[in-house]
């Protein structure tokens, strides 16, 4: 599902044309999962999630 979304974003020019969505999708899932892991019921700040996503899909 994430790879399909990233493919659509790539086709719209919102992420790099040569982005490897097959690698980016699980990378995003794993990186954001780690932000939520071991939080004892409190979610991470939205800014932290945004920073991770931006770093992973940056040009």
mmCIF file with all atom_site columns, C-alpha atoms in Angstrom:
data_model
loop_
_atom_site.group_PDB
_atom_site.id
_atom_site.type_symbol
_atom_site.label_atom_id
_atom_site.label_alt_id
_atom_site.label_comp_id
_atom_site.label_asym_id
_atom_site.label_entity_id
_atom_site.label_seq_id
_atom_site.pdbx_PDB_ins_code
_atom_site.Cartn_x
_atom_site.Cartn_y
_atom_site.Cartn_z
_atom_site.occupancy
_atom_site.B_iso_or_equiv
_atom_site.pdbx_formal_charge
_atom_site.auth_seq_id
_atom_site.auth_comp_id
_atom_site.auth_asym_id
_atom_site.auth_atom_id
_atom_site.pdbx_PDB_model_num
ATOM 1  C CA . UNK A 1 1  ? 0.000  0.000  0.000   1.00 0.00 ? 1  UNK A CA 1
ATOM 2  C CA . UNK A 1 2  ? 2.777  2.448  0.902   1.00 0.00 ? 2  UNK A CA 1
ATOM 3  C CA . UNK A 1 3  ? 4.749  1.539  -2.224  1.00 0.00 ? 3  UNK A CA 1
ATOM 4  C CA . UNK A 1 4  ? 1.658  2.170  -4.374  1.00 0.00 ? 4  UNK A CA 1
ATOM 5  C CA . UNK A 1 5  ? 1.167  5.554  -2.730  1.00 0.00 ? 5  UNK A CA 1
ATOM 6  C CA . UNK A 1 6  ? 4.828  6.471  -3.244  1.00 0.00 ? 6  UNK A CA 1
ATOM 7  C CA . UNK A 1 7  ? 4.615  5.357  -6.881  1.00 0.00 ? 7  UNK A CA 1
ATOM 8  C CA . UNK A 1 8  ? 1.677  7.709  -7.419  1.00 0.00 ? 8  UNK A CA 1
ATOM 9  C CA . UNK A 1 9  ? 3.575  10.538 -5.715  1.00 0.00 ? 9  UNK A CA 1
ATOM 10 C CA . UNK A 1 10 ? 6.602  9.826  -7.911  1.00 0.00 ? 10 UNK A CA 1
ATOM 11 C CA . UNK A 1 11 ? 4.441  9.941  -11.043 1.00 0.00 ? 11 UNK A CA 1
ATOM 12 C CA . UNK A 1 12 ? 3.051  13.305 -9.911  1.00 0.00 ? 12 UNK A CA 1
ATOM 13 C CA . UNK A 1 13 ? 6.595  14.625 -9.487  1.00 0.00 ? 13 UNK A CA 1
ATOM 14 C CA . UNK A 1 14 ? 6.309  15.028 -5.711  1.00 0.00 ? 14 UNK A CA 1
ATOM 15 C CA . UNK A 1 15 ? 9.225  12.701 -5.031  1.00 0.00 ? 15 UNK A CA 1
ATOM 16 C CA . UNK A 1 16 ? 12.309 12.058 -7.135  1.00 0.00 ? 16 UNK A CA 1
ATOM 17 C CA . UNK A 1 17 ? 11.696 10.424 -10.505 1.00 0.00 ? 17 UNK A CA 1
ATOM 18 C CA . UNK A 1 18 ? 14.325 7.789  -9.768  1.00 0.00 ? 18 UNK A CA 1
ATOM 19 C CA . UNK A 1 19 ? 13.087 7.059  -6.237  1.00 0.00 ? 19 UNK A CA 1
ATOM 20 C CA . UNK A 1 20 ? 13.201 3.350  -5.388  1.00 0.00 ? 20 UNK A CA 1
ATOM 21 C CA . UNK A 1 21 ? 9.729  3.034  -3.888  1.00 0.00 ? 21 UNK A CA 1
ATOM 22 C CA . UNK A 1 22 ? 10.265 -0.667 -3.220  1.00 0.00 ? 22 UNK A CA 1
ATOM 23 C CA . UNK A 1 23 ? 13.005 0.287  -0.768  1.00 0.00 ? 23 UNK A CA 1
ATOM 24 C CA . UNK A 1 24 ? 11.473 3.523  0.473   1.00 0.00 ? 24 UNK A CA 1
ATOM 25 C CA . UNK A 1 25 ? 8.195  1.926  1.576   1.00 0.00 ? 25 UNK A CA 1
ATOM 26 C CA . UNK A 1 26 ? 9.622  -0.525 4.127   1.00 0.00 ? 26 UNK A CA 1
ATOM 27 C CA . UNK A 1 27 ? 12.194 2.075  5.191   1.00 0.00 ? 27 UNK A CA 1
ATOM 28 C CA . UNK A 1 28 ? 9.402  4.502  6.056   1.00 0.00 ? 28 UNK A CA 1
ATOM 29 C CA . UNK A 1 29 ? 7.427  1.822  7.858   1.00 0.00 ? 29 UNK A CA 1
ATOM 30 C CA . UNK A 1 30 ? 10.421 0.734  9.925   1.00 0.00 ? 30 UNK A CA 1
ATOM 31 C CA . UNK A 1 31 ? 11.662 4.230  10.730  1.00 0.00 ? 31 UNK A CA 1
ATOM 32 C CA . UNK A 1 32 ? 8.264  5.509  11.839  1.00 0.00 ? 32 UNK A CA 1
ATOM 33 C CA . UNK A 1 33 ? 7.592  2.289  13.747  1.00 0.00 ? 33 UNK A CA 1
ATOM 34 C CA . UNK A 1 34 ? 10.739 2.947  15.767  1.00 0.00 ? 34 UNK A CA 1
ATOM 35 C CA . UNK A 1 35 ? 9.378  6.363  16.737  1.00 0.00 ? 35 UNK A CA 1
ATOM 36 C CA . UNK A 1 36 ? 6.288  4.684  18.176  1.00 0.00 ? 36 UNK A CA 1
ATOM 37 C CA . UNK A 1 37 ? 8.076  1.704  19.754  1.00 0.00 ? 37 UNK A CA 1
ATOM 38 C CA . UNK A 1 38 ? 8.602  1.745  23.498  1.00 0.00 ? 38 UNK A CA 1
ATOM 39 C CA . UNK A 1 39 ? 6.628  4.957  24.000  1.00 0.00 ? 39 UNK A CA 1
ATOM 40 C CA . UNK A 1 40 ? 4.539  3.651  26.914  1.00 0.00 ? 40 UNK A CA 1
ATOM 41 C CA . UNK A 1 41 ? 1.284  4.857  25.382  1.00 0.00 ? 41 UNK A CA 1
ATOM 42 C CA . UNK A 1 42 ? 2.351  8.317  24.254  1.00 0.00 ? 42 UNK A CA 1
ATOM 43 C CA . UNK A 1 43 ? 2.716  8.911  20.535  1.00 0.00 ? 43 UNK A CA 1
ATOM 44 C CA . UNK A 1 44 ? 5.702  10.810 19.143  1.00 0.00 ? 44 UNK A CA 1
ATOM 45 C CA . UNK A 1 45 ? 5.311  14.442 18.231  1.00 0.00 ? 45 UNK A CA 1
ATOM 46 C CA . UNK A 1 46 ? 3.947  15.025 14.726  1.00 0.00 ? 46 UNK A CA 1
ATOM 47 C CA . UNK A 1 47 ? 7.074  17.046 13.962  1.00 0.00 ? 47 UNK A CA 1
ATOM 48 C CA . UNK A 1 48 ? 9.275  14.023 14.709  1.00 0.00 ? 48 UNK A CA 1
ATOM 49 C CA . UNK A 1 49 ? 7.262  11.837 12.321  1.00 0.00 ? 49 UNK A CA 1
ATOM 50 C CA . UNK A 1 50 ? 7.380  14.547 9.654   1.00 0.00 ? 50 UNK A CA 1
ATOM 51 C CA . UNK A 1 51 ? 11.157 14.859 10.061  1.00 0.00 ? 51 UNK A CA 1
ATOM 52 C CA . UNK A 1 52 ? 11.684 11.120 9.572   1.00 0.00 ? 52 UNK A CA 1
ATOM 53 C CA . UNK A 1 53 ? 9.406  10.936 6.523   1.00 0.00 ? 53 UNK A CA 1
ATOM 54 C CA . UNK A 1 54 ? 11.025 13.991 4.968   1.00 0.00 ? 54 UNK A CA 1
ATOM 55 C CA . UNK A 1 55 ? 14.511 12.578 5.548   1.00 0.00 ? 55 UNK A CA 1
ATOM 56 C CA . UNK A 1 56 ? 13.627 9.209  3.999   1.00 0.00 ? 56 UNK A CA 1
ATOM 57 C CA . UNK A 1 57 ? 11.989 10.571 0.858   1.00 0.00 ? 57 UNK A CA 1
ATOM 58 C CA . UNK A 1 58 ? 14.298 13.554 0.351   1.00 0.00 ? 58 UNK A CA 1
ATOM 59 C CA . UNK A 1 59 ? 15.848 13.868 -3.101  1.00 0.00 ? 59 UNK A CA 1
#
